[in-house]
Short mmCIF file of C-alpha atoms in Angstrom, two decimals:
data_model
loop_
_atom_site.label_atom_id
_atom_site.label_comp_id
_atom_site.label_asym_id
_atom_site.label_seq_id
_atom_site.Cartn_x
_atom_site.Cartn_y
_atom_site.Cartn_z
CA UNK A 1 0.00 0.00 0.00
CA UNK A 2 0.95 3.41 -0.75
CA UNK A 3 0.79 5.66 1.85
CA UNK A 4 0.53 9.45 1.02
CA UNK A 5 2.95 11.90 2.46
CA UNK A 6 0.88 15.30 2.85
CA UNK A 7 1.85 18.92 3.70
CA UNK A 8 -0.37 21.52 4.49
CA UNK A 9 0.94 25.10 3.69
CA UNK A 10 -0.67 28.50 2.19
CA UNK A 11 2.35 30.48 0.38
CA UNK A 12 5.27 30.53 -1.78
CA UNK A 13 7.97 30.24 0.33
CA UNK A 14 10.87 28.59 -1.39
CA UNK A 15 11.57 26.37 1.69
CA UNK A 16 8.23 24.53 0.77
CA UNK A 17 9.32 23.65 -2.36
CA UNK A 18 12.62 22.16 -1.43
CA UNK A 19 10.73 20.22 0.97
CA UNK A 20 8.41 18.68 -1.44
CA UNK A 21 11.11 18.19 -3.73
CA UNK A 22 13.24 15.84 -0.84
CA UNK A 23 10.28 13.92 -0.22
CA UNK A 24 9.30 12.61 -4.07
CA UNK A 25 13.26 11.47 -3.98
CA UNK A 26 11.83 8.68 -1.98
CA UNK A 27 8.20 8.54 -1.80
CA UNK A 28 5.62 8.52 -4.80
CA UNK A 29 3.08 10.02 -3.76
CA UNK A 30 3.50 13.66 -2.31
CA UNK A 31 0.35 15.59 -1.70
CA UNK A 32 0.16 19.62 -0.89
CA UNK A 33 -3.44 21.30 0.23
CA UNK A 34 -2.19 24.94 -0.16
CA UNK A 35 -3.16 27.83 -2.13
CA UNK A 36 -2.94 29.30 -5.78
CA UNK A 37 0.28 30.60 -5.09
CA UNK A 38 1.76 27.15 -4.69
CA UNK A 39 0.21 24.94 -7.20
CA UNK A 40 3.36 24.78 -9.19
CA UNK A 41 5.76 23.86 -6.23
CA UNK A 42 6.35 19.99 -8.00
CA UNK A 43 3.40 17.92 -5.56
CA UNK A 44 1.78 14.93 -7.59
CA UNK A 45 -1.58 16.65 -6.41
CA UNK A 46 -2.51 19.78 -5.20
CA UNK A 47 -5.51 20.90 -3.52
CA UNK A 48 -6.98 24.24 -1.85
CA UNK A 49 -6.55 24.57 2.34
CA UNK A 50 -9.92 27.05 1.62
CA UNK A 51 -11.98 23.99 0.17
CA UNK A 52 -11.40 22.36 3.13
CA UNK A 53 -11.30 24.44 5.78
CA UNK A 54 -14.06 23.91 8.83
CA UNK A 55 -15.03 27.05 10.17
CA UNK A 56 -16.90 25.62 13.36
CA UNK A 57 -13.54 24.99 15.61
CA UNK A 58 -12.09 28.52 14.85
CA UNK A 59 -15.70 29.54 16.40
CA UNK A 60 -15.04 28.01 19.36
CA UNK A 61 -11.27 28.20 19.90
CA UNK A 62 -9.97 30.49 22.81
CA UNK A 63 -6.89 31.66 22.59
CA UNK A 64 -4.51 30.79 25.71
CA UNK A 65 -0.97 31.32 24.66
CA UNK A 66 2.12 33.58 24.54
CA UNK A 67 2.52 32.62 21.07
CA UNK A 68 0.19 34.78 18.20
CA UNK A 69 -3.39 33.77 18.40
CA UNK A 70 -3.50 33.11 14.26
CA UNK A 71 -0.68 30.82 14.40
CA UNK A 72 -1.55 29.01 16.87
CA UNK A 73 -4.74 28.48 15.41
CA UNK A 74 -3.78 27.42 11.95
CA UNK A 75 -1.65 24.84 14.01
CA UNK A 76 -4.52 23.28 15.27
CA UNK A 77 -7.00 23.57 12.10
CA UNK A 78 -4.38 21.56 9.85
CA UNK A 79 -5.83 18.36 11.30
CA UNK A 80 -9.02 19.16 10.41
CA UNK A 81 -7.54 20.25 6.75
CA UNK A 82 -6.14 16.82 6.99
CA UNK A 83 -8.63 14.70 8.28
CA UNK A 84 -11.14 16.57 5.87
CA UNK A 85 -9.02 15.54 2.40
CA UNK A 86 -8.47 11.84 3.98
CA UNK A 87 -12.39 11.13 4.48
CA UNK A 88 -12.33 12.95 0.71
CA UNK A 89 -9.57 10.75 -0.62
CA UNK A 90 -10.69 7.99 0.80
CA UNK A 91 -7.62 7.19 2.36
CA UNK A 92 -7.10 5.20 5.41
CA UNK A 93 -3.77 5.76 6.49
CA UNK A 94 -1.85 9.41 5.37
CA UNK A 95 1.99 10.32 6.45
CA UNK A 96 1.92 14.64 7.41
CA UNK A 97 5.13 16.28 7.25
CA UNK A 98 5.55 20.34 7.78
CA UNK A 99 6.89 22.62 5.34
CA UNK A 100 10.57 22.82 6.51
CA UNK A 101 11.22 19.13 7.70
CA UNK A 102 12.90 17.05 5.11
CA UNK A 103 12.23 13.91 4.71
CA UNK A 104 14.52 10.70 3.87
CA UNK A 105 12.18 7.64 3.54
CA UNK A 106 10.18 5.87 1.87
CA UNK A 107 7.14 6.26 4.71
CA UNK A 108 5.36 3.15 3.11
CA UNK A 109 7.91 1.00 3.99
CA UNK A 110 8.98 2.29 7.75
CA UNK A 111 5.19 2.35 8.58
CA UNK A 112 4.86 -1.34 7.27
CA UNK A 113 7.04 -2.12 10.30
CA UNK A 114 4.69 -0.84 12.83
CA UNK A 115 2.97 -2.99 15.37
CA UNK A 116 -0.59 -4.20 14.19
CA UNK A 117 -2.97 -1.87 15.73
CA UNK A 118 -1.37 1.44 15.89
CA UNK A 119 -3.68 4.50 15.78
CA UNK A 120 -0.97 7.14 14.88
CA UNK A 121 3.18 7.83 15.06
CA UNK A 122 4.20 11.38 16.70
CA UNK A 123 7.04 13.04 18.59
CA UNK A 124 6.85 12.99 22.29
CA UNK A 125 9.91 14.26 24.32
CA UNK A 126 10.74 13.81 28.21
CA UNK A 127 9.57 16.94 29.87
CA UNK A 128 8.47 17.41 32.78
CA UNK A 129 4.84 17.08 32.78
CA UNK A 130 3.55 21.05 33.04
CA UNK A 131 5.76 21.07 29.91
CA UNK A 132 4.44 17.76 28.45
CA UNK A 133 3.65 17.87 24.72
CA UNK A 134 3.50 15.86 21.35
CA UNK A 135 4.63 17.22 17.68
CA UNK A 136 2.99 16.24 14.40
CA UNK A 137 5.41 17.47 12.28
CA UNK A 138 6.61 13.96 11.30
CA UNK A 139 3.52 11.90 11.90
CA UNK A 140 1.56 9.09 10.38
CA UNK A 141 -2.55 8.94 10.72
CA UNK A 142 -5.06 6.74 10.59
CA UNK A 143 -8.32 8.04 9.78
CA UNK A 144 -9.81 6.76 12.55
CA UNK A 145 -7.14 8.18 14.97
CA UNK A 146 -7.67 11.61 13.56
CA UNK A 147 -11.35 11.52 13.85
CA UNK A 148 -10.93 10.84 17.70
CA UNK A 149 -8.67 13.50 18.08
CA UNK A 150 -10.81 15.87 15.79
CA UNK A 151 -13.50 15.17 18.63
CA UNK A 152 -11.23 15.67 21.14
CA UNK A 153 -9.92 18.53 20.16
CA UNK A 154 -13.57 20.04 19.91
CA UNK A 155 -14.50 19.21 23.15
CA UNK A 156 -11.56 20.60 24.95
CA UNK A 157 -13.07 23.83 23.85
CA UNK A 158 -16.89 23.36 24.37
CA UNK A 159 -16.99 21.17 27.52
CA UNK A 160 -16.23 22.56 31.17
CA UNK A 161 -13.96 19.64 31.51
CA UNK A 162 -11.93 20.51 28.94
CA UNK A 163 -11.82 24.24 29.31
CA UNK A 164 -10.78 23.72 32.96
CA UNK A 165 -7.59 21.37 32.03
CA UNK A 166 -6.93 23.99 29.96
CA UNK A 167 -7.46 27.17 31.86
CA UNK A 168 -5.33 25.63 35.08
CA UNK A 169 -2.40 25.00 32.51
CA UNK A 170 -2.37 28.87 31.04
CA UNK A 171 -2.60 30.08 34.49
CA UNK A 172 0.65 27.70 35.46
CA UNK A 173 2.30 29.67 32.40
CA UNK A 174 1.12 33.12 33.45
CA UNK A 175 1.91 32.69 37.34
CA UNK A 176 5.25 30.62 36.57
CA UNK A 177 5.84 33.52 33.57
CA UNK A 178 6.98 30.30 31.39
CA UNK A 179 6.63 30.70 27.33
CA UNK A 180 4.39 28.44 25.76
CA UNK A 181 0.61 27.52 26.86
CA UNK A 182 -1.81 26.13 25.33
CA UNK A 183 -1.11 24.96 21.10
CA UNK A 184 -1.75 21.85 19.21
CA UNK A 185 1.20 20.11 20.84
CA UNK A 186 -0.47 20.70 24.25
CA UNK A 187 -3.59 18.69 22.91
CA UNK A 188 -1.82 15.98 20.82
CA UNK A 189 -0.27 15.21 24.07
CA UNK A 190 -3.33 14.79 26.08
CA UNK A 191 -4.87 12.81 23.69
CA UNK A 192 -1.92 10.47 23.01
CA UNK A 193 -2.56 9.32 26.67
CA UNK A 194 -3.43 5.59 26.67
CA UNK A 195 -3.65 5.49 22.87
CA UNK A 196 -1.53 3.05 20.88
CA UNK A 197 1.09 5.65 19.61
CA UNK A 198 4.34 4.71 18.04
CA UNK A 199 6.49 7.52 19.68
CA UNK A 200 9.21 8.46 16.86
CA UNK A 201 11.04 10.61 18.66
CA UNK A 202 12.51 7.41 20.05
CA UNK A 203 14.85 5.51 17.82
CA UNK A 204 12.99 2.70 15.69
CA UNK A 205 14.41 0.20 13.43
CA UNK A 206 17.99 1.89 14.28
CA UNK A 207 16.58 5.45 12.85
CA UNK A 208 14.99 8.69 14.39
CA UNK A 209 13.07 11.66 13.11
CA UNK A 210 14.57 14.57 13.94
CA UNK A 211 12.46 16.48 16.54
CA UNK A 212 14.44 20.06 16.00
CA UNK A 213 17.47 20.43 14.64
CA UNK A 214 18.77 23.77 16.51
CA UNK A 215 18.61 21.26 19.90
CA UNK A 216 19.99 18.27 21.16
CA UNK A 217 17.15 17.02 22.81
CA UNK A 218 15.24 14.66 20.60
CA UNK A 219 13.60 11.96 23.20
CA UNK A 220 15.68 12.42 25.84
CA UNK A 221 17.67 16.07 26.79
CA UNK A 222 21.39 16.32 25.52
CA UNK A 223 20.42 13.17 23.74
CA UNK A 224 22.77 14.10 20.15
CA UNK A 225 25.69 15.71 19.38
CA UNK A 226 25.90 19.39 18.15
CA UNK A 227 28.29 21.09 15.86
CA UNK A 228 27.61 24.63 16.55
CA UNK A 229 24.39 25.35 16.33
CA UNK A 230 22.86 22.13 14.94
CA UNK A 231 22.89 18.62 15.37
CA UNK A 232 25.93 17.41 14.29
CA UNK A 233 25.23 15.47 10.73
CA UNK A 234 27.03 12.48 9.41
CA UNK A 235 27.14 12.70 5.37
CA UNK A 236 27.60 9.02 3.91
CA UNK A 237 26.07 10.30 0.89
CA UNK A 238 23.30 11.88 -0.69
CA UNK A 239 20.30 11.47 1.57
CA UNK A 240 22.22 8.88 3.50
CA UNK A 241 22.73 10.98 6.74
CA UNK A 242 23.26 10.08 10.29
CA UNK A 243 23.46 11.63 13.64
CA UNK A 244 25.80 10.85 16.52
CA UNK A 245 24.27 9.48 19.87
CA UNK A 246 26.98 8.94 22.55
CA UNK A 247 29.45 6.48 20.39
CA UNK A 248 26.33 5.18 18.50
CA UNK A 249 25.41 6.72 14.81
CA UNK A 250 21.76 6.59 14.20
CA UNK A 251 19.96 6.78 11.08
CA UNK A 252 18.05 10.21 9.69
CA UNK A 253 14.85 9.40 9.24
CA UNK A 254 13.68 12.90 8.76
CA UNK A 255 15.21 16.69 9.99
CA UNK A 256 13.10 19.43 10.81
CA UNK A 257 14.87 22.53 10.31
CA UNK A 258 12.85 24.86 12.23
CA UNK A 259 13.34 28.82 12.52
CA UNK A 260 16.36 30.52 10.71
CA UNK A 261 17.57 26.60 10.12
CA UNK A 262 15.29 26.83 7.11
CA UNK A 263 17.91 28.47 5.15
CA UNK A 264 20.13 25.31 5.69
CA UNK A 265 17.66 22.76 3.95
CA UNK A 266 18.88 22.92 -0.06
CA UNK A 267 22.60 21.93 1.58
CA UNK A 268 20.62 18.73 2.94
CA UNK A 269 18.69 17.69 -0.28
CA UNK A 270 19.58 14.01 -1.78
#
């Protein structure tokens, strides 16, 4: 089975396209739901993020965060975006990626050595637990998985239950003055929670996903080795890159070059 790798972005940026580019090296089917001004970026389909869109959860969302209300937002309506085009597509299982994380696999074949019953694959890093949070920006769906968390997600925002979890965790922020509060990270987390997730910030079939290359942390804190101010990248070849864990190498699955990084993403292309 083919499995679709998906990104979700409105714009030109030329990032995007170098992204899209790295993943048809290894995948054949590459998907973008973006805008007008991207339709030529080199996808093997293209769709509109407007056709899509739901406008009910933006009607309920409250904002409760020291990052920019739209952003944080859009964040949370690309699952719907996604979820929306699978139950269109007909498609039962879908890989997302975001717009500046390159990718270095064929996703078909790493997801064919999942565990039977897993619901979806994200990043999930130690932290301590006022901190806790997941990242989809590697992640593999199932439909079904993203229709529980499209519920989920909803009812964190119309329920009393849900807008109290939430409430108590922006006041830790505000009273604690930490960054951060409330985003989709904070609610892929909470869902994850006794869910069969494959957690690929871990190291799987001797590779990783990169979780962000300006850090070390990936899993675990100080986990990889830097080289000024990224992770410090073994080149074997074109694509064939590996990072250094204690004396171990370990396999590049993906890197997500996140923030200024972005500029560093043609040099990693193969």
């Amino acid at each position: 089975m083919t499995i679709p790798v998906v990104f979700i972005h409105e714009g030109d940026q030329d990032y995007l396209k170098v992204a899209i580019r790295q993943a048809r090296r290894r995948n054949s089917r590459v998907v973008l739901i973006g805008d007008k001004s991207n339709g030529s970026f080199g996808a093997d389909e293209h769709g509109l993020v407007k056709q899509l869109r739901s406008q009910h959860f933006a009607d309920t969302y409250q904002h409760m965060s020291h990052n920019h209300a739209e952003g944080a937002l859009r964040g949370m309506m690309r699952w719907f975006v996604l979820l929306e085009w699978m139950e269109r597509s007909h498609q039962d299982v879908a890989f997302y990626c975001d717009s500046d994380a390159m990718l270095y696999c064929d996703v078909s074949e790493f997801l064919a050595t999942y565990p039977v019953g897993w619901a979806a694959s994200l990043q999930i890093p130690q932290k301590p637990l006022w901190l806790a949070s997941a990242s989809g920006h590697f992640s593999a769906w199932t439909k079904d998985a993203l229709r529980s968390f499209r519920a989920f997600l909803e009812g964190m925002y119309t329920t009393e239950r849900g807008l109290s979890v939430l409430r108590t965790k922006w006041a830790w922020h505000m009273l604690t003055n930490t960054p951060g509060g409330v985003g989709d990270m904070t609610h892929l987390f909470l869902w994850s929670l006794g869910k069969p997730i494959i957690n690929n910030a871990k190291v799987l079939q001797g590779a990783v996903f990169d979780h962000n290359i300006n850090i070390p942390a990936n899993y675990t804190e100080d986990e990889y080795r830097m080289n000024g101010a990224i992770k410090d990248i073994i080149v074997d070849g074109p694509g064939d890159y590996w990072l250094w864990r204690g004396g171990e190498r370990i396999r590049v699955n993906g890197l997500h070059f996140q923030g200024q990084a972005k500029r560093l993403m043609e040099e990693y292309e193969g």
